[in-house]
XYZ file of C-alpha atoms in Angstrom:
506
model
C 68.840 76.587 11.601
C 65.740 77.866 13.290
C 64.010 78.533 9.999
C 64.809 75.006 8.820
C 63.305 73.511 11.950
C 60.173 75.616 11.534
C 59.720 74.599 7.914
C 60.194 70.882 8.777
C 57.575 71.113 11.526
C 55.167 72.816 9.123
C 55.736 70.087 6.529
C 55.085 67.329 9.108
C 51.842 68.909 10.274
C 50.767 69.409 6.659
C 51.505 65.752 5.850
C 49.540 64.588 8.879
C 46.543 66.629 7.816
C 46.654 65.137 4.355
C 46.831 61.587 5.783
C 43.864 62.246 8.103
C 41.811 63.636 5.254
C 42.688 60.623 3.119
C 41.636 58.186 5.863
C 38.332 60.029 6.310
C 37.650 59.835 2.611
C 38.409 56.125 2.549
C 36.083 55.487 5.441
C 33.324 57.470 3.853
C 33.783 55.528 0.645
C 33.784 52.165 2.443
C 30.597 52.830 4.405
C 28.364 53.182 1.329
C 30.019 50.139 -0.183
C 29.170 48.093 2.894
C 25.633 49.467 2.859
C 25.412 48.561 -0.815
C 26.602 45.027 -0.044
C 23.960 44.718 2.680
C 21.327 45.897 0.275
C 22.450 43.323 -2.269
C 21.665 40.444 0.174
C 17.987 39.419 0.573
C 16.425 40.939 3.676
C 14.298 39.083 6.214
C 11.503 41.663 6.208
C 8.110 41.316 7.858
C 6.384 41.341 4.525
C 8.608 38.592 3.242
C 7.939 36.514 6.336
C 4.169 36.896 5.958
C 4.254 35.978 2.259
C 6.550 33.069 2.997
C 4.200 31.668 5.647
C 1.283 32.052 3.201
C 3.213 30.237 0.504
C 4.075 27.336 2.820
C 0.463 27.241 4.162
C 1.527 28.255 7.641
C -0.327 30.608 9.961
C -0.520 34.214 8.942
C -0.650 35.214 12.604
C 3.082 35.113 13.533
C 2.879 33.839 17.118
C 0.795 30.820 16.105
C 3.633 29.252 14.071
C 5.852 26.745 15.878
C 8.111 25.991 12.892
C 9.645 28.420 10.442
C 11.597 27.338 7.335
C 14.055 30.038 6.271
C 16.806 27.900 4.765
C 18.389 28.402 1.311
C 17.246 32.030 1.160
C 20.570 33.857 1.142
C 19.932 35.960 4.316
C 22.935 37.704 5.855
C 21.243 38.823 9.081
C 18.645 37.364 11.424
C 15.982 40.094 11.982
C 12.244 40.866 12.299
C 11.467 37.707 14.289
C 10.105 39.539 17.345
C 6.471 38.589 16.558
C 7.214 34.858 16.157
C 7.223 34.090 19.867
C 5.781 30.581 19.563
C 8.585 29.094 17.521
C 9.986 25.755 18.646
C 12.012 24.894 15.527
C 13.858 27.401 13.364
C 15.586 26.428 10.132
C 18.315 28.869 8.962
C 20.461 26.410 7.042
C 22.491 27.377 3.938
C 22.305 31.140 4.234
C 25.013 33.790 4.537
C 24.650 34.530 8.246
C 27.667 36.171 9.905
C 26.332 36.301 13.525
C 23.769 34.710 15.786
C 21.546 37.589 16.867
C 17.994 38.915 17.297
C 16.634 35.706 18.894
C 15.544 37.312 22.192
C 11.821 36.650 21.586
C 12.222 32.918 20.888
C 12.242 31.740 24.482
C 10.412 28.453 23.681
C 12.826 27.427 20.915
C 13.834 23.743 21.062
C 15.813 23.232 17.818
C 18.019 25.695 16.023
C 19.655 24.760 12.720
C 22.445 27.108 11.638
C 24.676 24.756 9.642
C 26.254 25.727 6.318
C 26.635 29.449 7.046
C 29.682 31.687 7.685
C 29.479 31.907 11.471
C 32.695 32.511 13.374
C 31.487 32.651 16.941
C 28.833 31.181 19.240
C 27.055 34.129 20.861
C 23.704 35.630 21.894
C 22.188 32.280 22.920
C 21.278 33.332 26.469
C 17.496 33.753 25.863
C 17.177 30.208 24.466
C 16.924 28.503 27.843
C 14.837 25.565 26.447
C 17.127 24.802 23.514
C 17.755 21.069 23.141
C 19.420 20.713 19.698
C 21.951 23.066 18.159
C 23.508 22.426 14.752
C 26.347 24.748 13.695
C 28.214 22.367 11.386
C 30.024 23.598 8.286
C 30.927 27.043 9.654
C 34.142 28.771 10.680
C 33.913 28.426 14.471
C 37.304 28.095 16.154
C 36.214 28.012 19.843
C 33.314 26.492 21.724
C 31.887 29.106 24.108
C 28.728 30.619 25.532
C 26.905 27.257 25.798
C 26.843 26.786 29.538
C 23.803 29.099 29.634
C 21.746 26.394 27.925
C 20.781 23.980 30.710
C 18.741 21.633 28.478
C 21.135 21.383 25.543
C 21.517 17.638 24.843
C 22.693 17.524 21.196
C 25.540 19.593 19.785
C 26.631 19.165 16.186
C 29.733 21.174 15.418
C 31.391 19.143 12.662
C 33.427 20.674 9.828
C 34.696 23.689 11.753
C 38.090 25.043 12.871
C 38.586 23.428 16.320
C 42.201 22.535 16.943
C 43.300 22.143 20.572
C 41.866 20.942 23.843
C 41.460 24.566 24.935
C 39.092 25.175 22.004
C 36.655 22.615 23.380
C 37.336 23.020 27.065
C 34.029 24.798 27.545
C 32.257 21.452 26.947
C 33.159 20.362 30.473
C 30.619 22.949 31.750
C 27.850 21.623 29.555
C 26.669 18.772 31.762
C 23.501 17.917 29.782
C 25.115 17.164 26.404
C 24.691 13.459 25.543
C 25.270 13.580 21.761
C 28.423 15.311 20.537
C 29.617 15.490 16.935
C 33.200 16.810 16.583
C 34.010 15.008 13.340
C 36.125 16.543 10.577
C 37.744 19.259 12.623
C 41.471 19.951 13.195
C 41.771 18.305 16.640
C 45.209 16.854 17.274
C 45.786 16.984 21.033
C 45.064 13.690 22.897
C 44.307 15.767 26.004
C 40.794 16.266 24.696
C 40.046 13.029 26.554
C 40.231 14.967 29.812
C 37.513 17.314 28.563
C 35.336 14.449 27.326
C 35.689 12.565 30.610
C 34.286 15.600 32.442
C 30.991 15.288 30.536
C 28.878 12.931 32.729
C 26.001 12.353 30.223
C 28.054 11.765 27.109
C 26.767 8.648 25.302
C 27.242 9.291 21.580
C 30.584 10.646 20.308
C 31.909 11.139 16.793
C 35.599 12.044 16.250
C 36.040 10.746 12.751
C 38.175 12.852 10.415
C 40.426 14.241 13.193
C 44.128 13.625 13.576
C 43.670 12.826 17.219
C 42.208 9.434 16.338
C 45.636 8.310 15.092
C 47.534 9.785 17.986
C 45.641 7.911 20.697
C 47.015 4.379 21.043
C 44.346 1.628 20.943
C 41.912 4.390 20.211
C 38.608 2.481 20.486
C 39.488 0.472 23.611
C 40.895 3.585 25.316
C 37.815 5.616 24.572
C 35.488 2.885 25.782
C 37.463 2.484 29.028
C 37.778 6.211 29.704
C 34.180 7.188 28.866
C 32.026 5.014 31.134
C 28.603 6.012 29.709
C 29.557 5.713 26.050
C 27.152 3.582 23.951
C 28.058 4.719 20.441
C 31.457 5.683 19.058
C 32.207 6.763 15.510
C 29.161 5.251 13.793
C 29.487 1.938 15.647
C 27.635 0.846 18.768
C 29.458 -0.147 21.967
C 28.049 -3.508 23.095
C 28.417 -4.853 26.643
C 30.807 -7.477 25.341
C 33.017 -4.773 23.826
C 33.078 -2.825 27.082
C 33.877 -5.937 29.173
C 36.738 -6.933 26.820
C 38.118 -3.383 26.820
C 38.031 -3.234 30.598
C 39.759 -6.634 30.827
C 42.384 -5.391 28.354
C 43.000 -2.297 30.547
C 43.584 -4.546 33.599
C 45.322 -7.680 32.200
C 46.396 -6.737 28.701
C 45.798 -9.017 25.726
C 45.676 -12.147 27.917
C 42.952 -10.699 30.111
C 41.030 -9.617 27.004
C 41.258 -13.087 25.437
C 40.075 -14.744 28.654
C 37.168 -12.388 28.981
C 36.242 -12.946 25.328
C 36.328 -16.759 25.830
C 34.084 -16.424 28.896
C 31.590 -14.332 26.907
C 31.600 -16.824 24.030
C 31.076 -19.723 26.493
C 28.151 -17.927 28.108
C 26.655 -17.215 24.704
C 27.009 -20.860 23.634
C 25.478 -21.990 26.962
C 22.611 -19.570 26.518
C 21.984 -20.881 22.993
C 22.107 -24.507 24.233
C 19.714 -23.764 27.067
C 17.290 -22.215 24.614
C 17.543 -25.265 22.379
C 17.033 -27.610 25.338
C 13.974 -25.653 26.427
C 12.495 -25.892 22.952
C 13.174 -29.621 22.838
C 11.521 -30.080 26.256
C 8.443 -28.198 25.132
C 8.233 -30.355 22.007
C 8.575 -33.591 24.058
C 5.873 -32.507 26.447
C 3.532 -31.743 23.550
C 4.241 -35.156 22.021
C 3.596 -36.869 25.369
C 0.302 -35.078 25.821
C -0.694 -36.108 22.299
C 0.189 -39.786 22.959
C -1.755 -39.821 26.218
C -4.736 -38.298 24.497
C -4.632 -40.966 21.812
C -4.404 -43.687 24.432
C -7.298 -42.189 26.324
C -9.410 -42.105 23.195
C -8.663 -45.747 22.467
C -9.410 -46.796 26.023
C -6.005 -48.190 26.713
C -4.477 -48.028 30.170
C -0.845 -48.633 29.424
C 1.680 -46.948 31.555
C 3.777 -44.141 30.083
C 6.870 -42.284 31.191
C 7.156 -38.501 31.230
C 10.257 -36.829 29.772
C 11.282 -35.409 33.137
C 11.403 -38.846 34.799
C 13.144 -40.404 31.795
C 16.032 -37.980 32.307
C 16.502 -39.360 35.855
C 15.990 -42.970 34.749
C 12.830 -43.253 36.864
C 9.731 -44.915 35.414
C 6.269 -44.200 36.615
C 3.209 -46.306 35.668
C 0.112 -44.348 34.893
C -2.868 -46.145 36.491
C -6.272 -44.914 35.429
C -8.535 -43.562 38.181
C -12.232 -44.286 38.692
C -13.233 -41.194 36.759
C -10.945 -42.205 33.918
C -12.557 -45.635 33.710
C -16.025 -44.128 33.598
C -14.995 -41.723 30.859
C -13.412 -44.524 28.824
C -16.562 -46.661 29.225
C -18.811 -43.814 28.061
C -16.517 -43.153 25.146
C -16.590 -46.810 24.144
C -20.393 -46.804 24.239
C -20.505 -43.727 22.082
C -18.117 -45.283 19.597
C -20.230 -48.448 19.333
C -23.367 -46.359 18.847
C -21.738 -44.361 16.072
C -20.582 -47.580 14.342
C -24.129 -48.977 14.537
C -25.581 -45.816 13.055
C -23.049 -45.875 10.247
C -23.826 -49.532 9.414
C -27.576 -48.779 9.395
C -27.056 -45.810 7.120
C -24.948 -47.845 4.700
C -27.589 -50.642 4.565
C -30.411 -48.130 4.050
C -28.457 -46.430 1.289
C -27.864 -49.787 -0.432
C -31.610 -50.616 -0.354
C -32.482 -47.200 -1.671
C -30.030 -47.605 -4.521
C -31.560 -50.963 -5.417
C -35.047 -49.412 -5.533
C -33.878 -46.590 -7.744
C -32.184 -48.993 -10.132
C -35.360 -51.099 -10.369
C -37.456 -48.069 -11.187
C -35.009 -47.071 -13.863
C -35.165 -50.535 -15.441
C -38.951 -50.411 -15.506
C -38.930 -47.060 -17.191
C -36.499 -48.303 -19.799
C -38.757 -51.273 -20.587
C -41.801 -49.017 -20.972
C -39.946 -46.723 -23.311
C -39.087 -43.075 -23.144
C -41.698 -40.593 -21.994
C -42.462 -38.103 -24.748
C -45.205 -35.611 -25.411
C -48.045 -37.278 -27.394
C -49.030 -35.625 -30.655
C -52.195 -35.857 -32.744
C -52.754 -38.667 -35.258
C -51.399 -38.322 -38.753
C -54.875 -38.359 -40.305
C -55.828 -35.233 -38.364
C -52.835 -33.294 -39.589
C -52.558 -31.379 -42.830
C -49.383 -31.264 -44.863
C -48.119 -28.048 -46.414
C -46.745 -28.643 -49.899
C -44.507 -25.802 -51.087
C -43.371 -25.581 -54.646
C -39.626 -25.665 -54.959
C -38.279 -22.872 -57.066
C -34.931 -22.969 -58.769
C -32.428 -20.580 -57.237
C -31.534 -17.493 -59.226
C -28.062 -17.337 -60.672
C -25.972 -14.609 -62.230
C -26.151 -16.253 -65.677
C -29.986 -16.000 -65.617
C -29.902 -12.236 -65.205
C -30.221 -10.273 -68.481
C -27.591 -7.901 -69.668
C -28.579 -4.320 -68.887
C -27.487 -3.188 -72.300
C -29.873 -5.651 -74.074
C -32.948 -4.904 -71.997
C -35.302 -2.062 -72.934
C -36.709 0.007 -70.143
C -40.146 0.097 -71.823
C -40.294 -3.725 -72.145
C -39.239 -4.111 -68.508
C -41.996 -1.779 -67.277
C -44.560 -3.569 -69.481
C -43.431 -6.920 -68.108
C -43.827 -5.717 -64.545
C -47.292 -4.294 -65.210
C -48.415 -7.559 -66.834
C -47.663 -9.526 -63.717
C -50.528 -9.890 -61.280
C -50.260 -10.022 -57.546
C -52.036 -12.756 -55.752
C -53.466 -12.996 -52.294
C -54.002 -16.105 -50.170
C -57.501 -17.549 -50.033
C -58.945 -19.374 -47.065
C -61.049 -22.458 -47.856
C -63.182 -24.193 -45.259
C -62.646 -27.951 -45.475
C -65.594 -29.255 -43.552
C -69.009 -27.640 -43.116
C -72.553 -27.742 -44.471
C -73.159 -28.179 -48.147
C -75.103 -24.981 -48.339
C -72.190 -22.973 -46.955
C -69.909 -24.613 -49.499
C -72.226 -23.750 -52.393
C -72.579 -20.218 -51.176
C -68.849 -19.937 -50.882
C -68.320 -21.288 -54.379
C -70.841 -18.837 -55.749
C -69.187 -15.951 -54.015
C -65.808 -17.044 -55.234
C -67.006 -17.268 -58.816
C -68.676 -13.859 -58.701
C -65.653 -12.335 -57.033
C -63.295 -13.775 -59.629
C -65.504 -12.558 -62.444
C -65.828 -9.059 -61.123
C -62.409 -8.241 -59.517
C -60.243 -10.991 -60.744
C -58.835 -10.934 -57.200
C -59.502 -13.413 -54.340
C -61.471 -12.270 -51.302
C -62.987 -13.731 -48.175
C -66.647 -14.441 -47.803
C -68.630 -12.611 -45.178
C -69.691 -15.771 -43.315
C -66.139 -17.140 -43.340
C -64.682 -13.865 -42.136
C -67.276 -13.583 -39.379
C -66.728 -17.145 -38.224
C -62.967 -16.554 -38.386
C -63.185 -13.411 -36.306
C -65.663 -14.884 -33.842
C -63.556 -17.946 -33.258
C -60.792 -15.854 -31.582
C -57.102 -16.565 -31.346
C -57.516 -19.455 -28.929
C -59.894 -21.356 -31.206
C -57.822 -20.643 -34.306
C -54.701 -21.889 -32.542
C -56.488 -25.082 -31.512
C -57.736 -25.863 -35.021
C -55.550 -27.638 -37.576
C -54.783 -25.751 -40.781
C -52.368 -26.027 -43.666
C -51.244 -23.903 -46.578
C -51.331 -25.881 -49.858
C -49.747 -24.844 -53.149
C -51.229 -26.813 -56.059
C -48.609 -28.608 -57.985
C -49.914 -28.159 -61.501
C -51.186 -24.576 -61.167
C -50.073 -21.567 -63.147
C -47.133 -19.417 -62.274
C -49.385 -16.966 -60.448
C -51.580 -19.572 -58.832
C -53.128 -18.627 -55.527
C -52.214 -20.519 -52.374
C -55.168 -21.913 -50.474
C -55.315 -22.033 -46.717
C -57.470 -24.947 -45.644
C -58.875 -24.587 -42.134
C -59.893 -27.674 -40.207
C -62.887 -27.328 -37.943
C -62.373 -27.487 -34.230
C -62.735 -30.911 -32.676
C -63.786 -31.809 -29.222
C -60.717 -31.688 -27.016
C -59.518 -35.062 -25.807
C -59.021 -35.591 -22.085
C -55.437 -34.786 -20.960
C -53.161 -37.702 -20.354
C -50.600 -37.849 -17.565
C -47.141 -37.795 -18.972
C -45.370 -38.841 -15.751
C -46.849 -41.471 -13.536
C -45.933 -41.916 -9.901
C -44.751 -45.419 -8.967
C -45.663 -46.623 -5.558
């Protein structure tokens, strides 16, 4: 028996040793796995933060940045933010954060966005004494805690979490500065949460949509408005003064009290609208009365008129013009008469002026149109140009029938001609000399040329004299095919005195 006991004890101790060794091995194997998992997640390193600030055109000096955007990066841990002491807004949305930690240096932080992570607890928020807005929606938080250390926290968004009972949100009664609270889409079912919400003195905006407690509270909206005195917005709808008055009347007198209060509000609203309409009508009547009095004053009439205020009380008041009014009306009448006199004079003067203009136009029509006078027909030379028949396609020879040699011979046989200038009037000696020169020139060169005297006189005359003389280019009608055109120049005549084209009529 003793040996059996000894052997059983030895077996038990041996089994315990084996179990301990197995547990140690499992722990050793799990630790590198966890470290490997941590290494798989992106790390919030200092180098990454510097490069990220450079990419977003933020300050490279860490403490100069007041906003840091680290959302949608896949971080699992908040770390290496010790140098960013000037941050006022930190975005850590849509990461894989398990805990709130390593925010001791951000003492000036105003807004912290941690929604869409895998947080399970609110913790390590003590250094953020100036935090105003905290968003931890879409996480796995089951209890509200560790928020009373934030004296300036005014907005808390904790929607889409795991809050269930009134005890889970009881800590809110210690957060006296919260004015905006979003508890929508949680698992709240206990109507006793009203006691917690009533203990929040600054609560003005509340959202409980998506919770079962909304169905379990009878007359939910009226009850919430009556119980929460400072509430101005409930579940995406504002709370108007009329709604609050009707809810309070319902709490006191039931449906009858609510209907009476609603009728009173509607009566006051109708009266207010009628008063506004009456005020507008009175303003319009006063304006019309002032306009009528102004028109009467301009016309100089002194009829009595009644004001709208006295007409309401059936009292008539006759407006008697004062001494100053009479003087003003007299002056105005004088000015009107003077203006009428000036207008009549201006109309008479304009009629007389029109008559004078019409008379002048008739005289000009009798005299005939005024045109620029030209020289007499005898002093002008006519240029007669020989009309040549236009060339047609039928007149052209066929290229196949024409010989190149005959064509070149035909072109060489043709003679070019030059224009010849002939002086029409002049001394007989000059004419004879010119004829002699022409005959000699034609005999020698067979080409026309200018005489020396003619060329000299032509050059000496200058462009002004040539332009003033009359000349014409005459082609003889019965000449040969290659006849020479003759330019006949008319000697310069004494200029006639200029005549006035437009005469002034007195």
